[in-house]
Tab-separated table of C-alpha atoms in Angstrom:
chain	number	residue	atom	x	y	z
C	26	UNK	CA	0.412	0.164	-0.234
C	27	UNK	CA	1.684	3.017	-1.098
C	28	UNK	CA	-0.128	6.495	1.647
C	29	UNK	CA	0.386	10.369	0.542
C	30	UNK	CA	0.598	12.674	3.804
C	31	UNK	CA	0.100	16.815	3.867
C	32	UNK	CA	-0.929	18.599	6.358
C	33	UNK	CA	-2.204	22.009	7.487
C	34	UNK	CA	-2.966	23.581	4.462
C	35	UNK	CA	-5.240	26.481	6.632
C	36	UNK	CA	-8.207	26.454	3.778
C	37	UNK	CA	-9.967	29.540	3.607
C	38	UNK	CA	-12.499	30.921	1.127
C	39	UNK	CA	-10.756	34.908	1.681
C	40	UNK	CA	-6.918	35.755	1.586
C	41	UNK	CA	-5.504	36.959	4.259
C	42	UNK	CA	-4.003	39.947	4.141
C	43	UNK	CA	-0.113	39.173	4.087
C	44	UNK	CA	-1.261	37.016	0.672
C	45	UNK	CA	-0.733	38.182	-2.157
C	46	UNK	CA	-1.943	35.916	-4.403
C	47	UNK	CA	-5.933	34.906	-4.230
C	48	UNK	CA	-4.952	32.424	-1.928
C	49	UNK	CA	-8.216	30.148	-2.561
C	50	UNK	CA	-7.426	29.359	-6.719
C	51	UNK	CA	-3.878	29.025	-5.074
C	52	UNK	CA	-5.136	26.406	-2.278
C	53	UNK	CA	-7.146	24.982	-5.048
C	54	UNK	CA	-4.947	24.016	-7.353
C	55	UNK	CA	-2.313	22.811	-4.687
C	56	UNK	CA	-5.079	20.270	-3.915
C	57	UNK	CA	-5.341	19.484	-8.188
C	58	UNK	CA	-1.953	18.720	-7.806
C	59	UNK	CA	-2.152	16.078	-5.644
C	60	UNK	CA	-4.852	15.038	-7.179
C	61	UNK	CA	-2.261	14.195	-9.906
C	62	UNK	CA	0.504	13.025	-7.405
C	63	UNK	CA	-2.244	9.958	-5.980
C	64	UNK	CA	-2.950	9.365	-9.765
C	65	UNK	CA	0.605	9.309	-10.809
C	66	UNK	CA	2.118	6.725	-7.892
C	67	UNK	CA	-0.589	4.548	-7.732
C	68	UNK	CA	-0.942	6.188	-4.034
C	69	UNK	CA	-3.601	3.749	-2.041
C	70	UNK	CA	-4.679	6.422	0.420
C	71	UNK	CA	-4.533	10.367	2.031
C	72	UNK	CA	-3.790	11.779	5.399
C	73	UNK	CA	-4.081	14.672	6.170
C	74	UNK	CA	-2.036	15.891	9.828
C	75	UNK	CA	-4.566	18.482	10.324
C	76	UNK	CA	-5.783	21.824	9.969
C	77	UNK	CA	-7.816	21.566	6.731
C	78	UNK	CA	-9.407	24.402	6.952
C	79	UNK	CA	-8.628	27.955	9.196
C	80	UNK	CA	-12.051	28.230	10.705
C	81	UNK	CA	-15.003	26.443	11.685
C	82	UNK	CA	-16.498	28.491	9.268
C	83	UNK	CA	-16.019	27.743	6.328
C	84	UNK	CA	-19.419	28.644	3.484
C	85	UNK	CA	-20.904	25.651	2.437
C	86	UNK	CA	-20.494	26.002	-1.338
C	87	UNK	CA	-16.586	26.219	-0.645
C	88	UNK	CA	-16.631	22.968	1.094
C	89	UNK	CA	-18.839	22.492	-0.868
C	90	UNK	CA	-16.151	22.744	-3.813
C	91	UNK	CA	-13.132	21.589	-1.738
C	92	UNK	CA	-15.133	18.556	-1.523
C	93	UNK	CA	-15.035	17.226	-4.779
C	94	UNK	CA	-11.879	17.711	-5.458
C	95	UNK	CA	-10.895	15.354	-3.174
C	96	UNK	CA	-13.480	12.815	-3.971
C	97	UNK	CA	-12.157	12.780	-7.512
C	98	UNK	CA	-9.351	11.848	-5.826
C	99	UNK	CA	-11.031	8.349	-5.298
C	100	UNK	CA	-8.835	7.318	-2.548
C	101	UNK	CA	-9.804	7.189	1.614
C	102	UNK	CA	-8.762	10.261	3.133
C	103	UNK	CA	-7.800	10.308	6.825
C	104	UNK	CA	-8.482	13.824	8.484
C	105	UNK	CA	-7.298	13.793	12.272
C	106	UNK	CA	-9.566	16.787	13.294
C	107	UNK	CA	-7.543	19.537	15.735
C	108	UNK	CA	-9.309	21.314	17.724
C	109	UNK	CA	-12.457	22.936	15.378
C	110	UNK	CA	-12.096	20.575	12.889
C	111	UNK	CA	-14.659	18.685	14.553
C	112	UNK	CA	-17.305	21.150	13.417
C	113	UNK	CA	-16.674	21.365	9.013
C	114	UNK	CA	-15.167	17.897	9.574
C	115	UNK	CA	-18.769	16.251	8.195
C	116	UNK	CA	-19.208	18.491	5.266
C	117	UNK	CA	-15.988	17.420	3.837
C	118	UNK	CA	-16.456	14.181	3.913
C	119	UNK	CA	-20.290	13.296	3.245
C	120	UNK	CA	-20.830	15.714	-0.053
């Protein structure tokens, strides 16, 4: 079995004030790249070490967009719930 581990993407639908790029778009592209690695390297599962989102108040649209992208990976995804992640995790995994 082959796994892929990433951690602390701190996803947000808004760009932090210190960012010069469009953070939500950049983060989405990075997750898309993870999906490409999963396919290229025949990954069997993905493990996120936590802090998937940077706040418990993520819009359903943004969480849904992220969930659809992650679902397209077609592998089991395990996320360590930290602090507030438990408030957003069901939205991610059930879409």
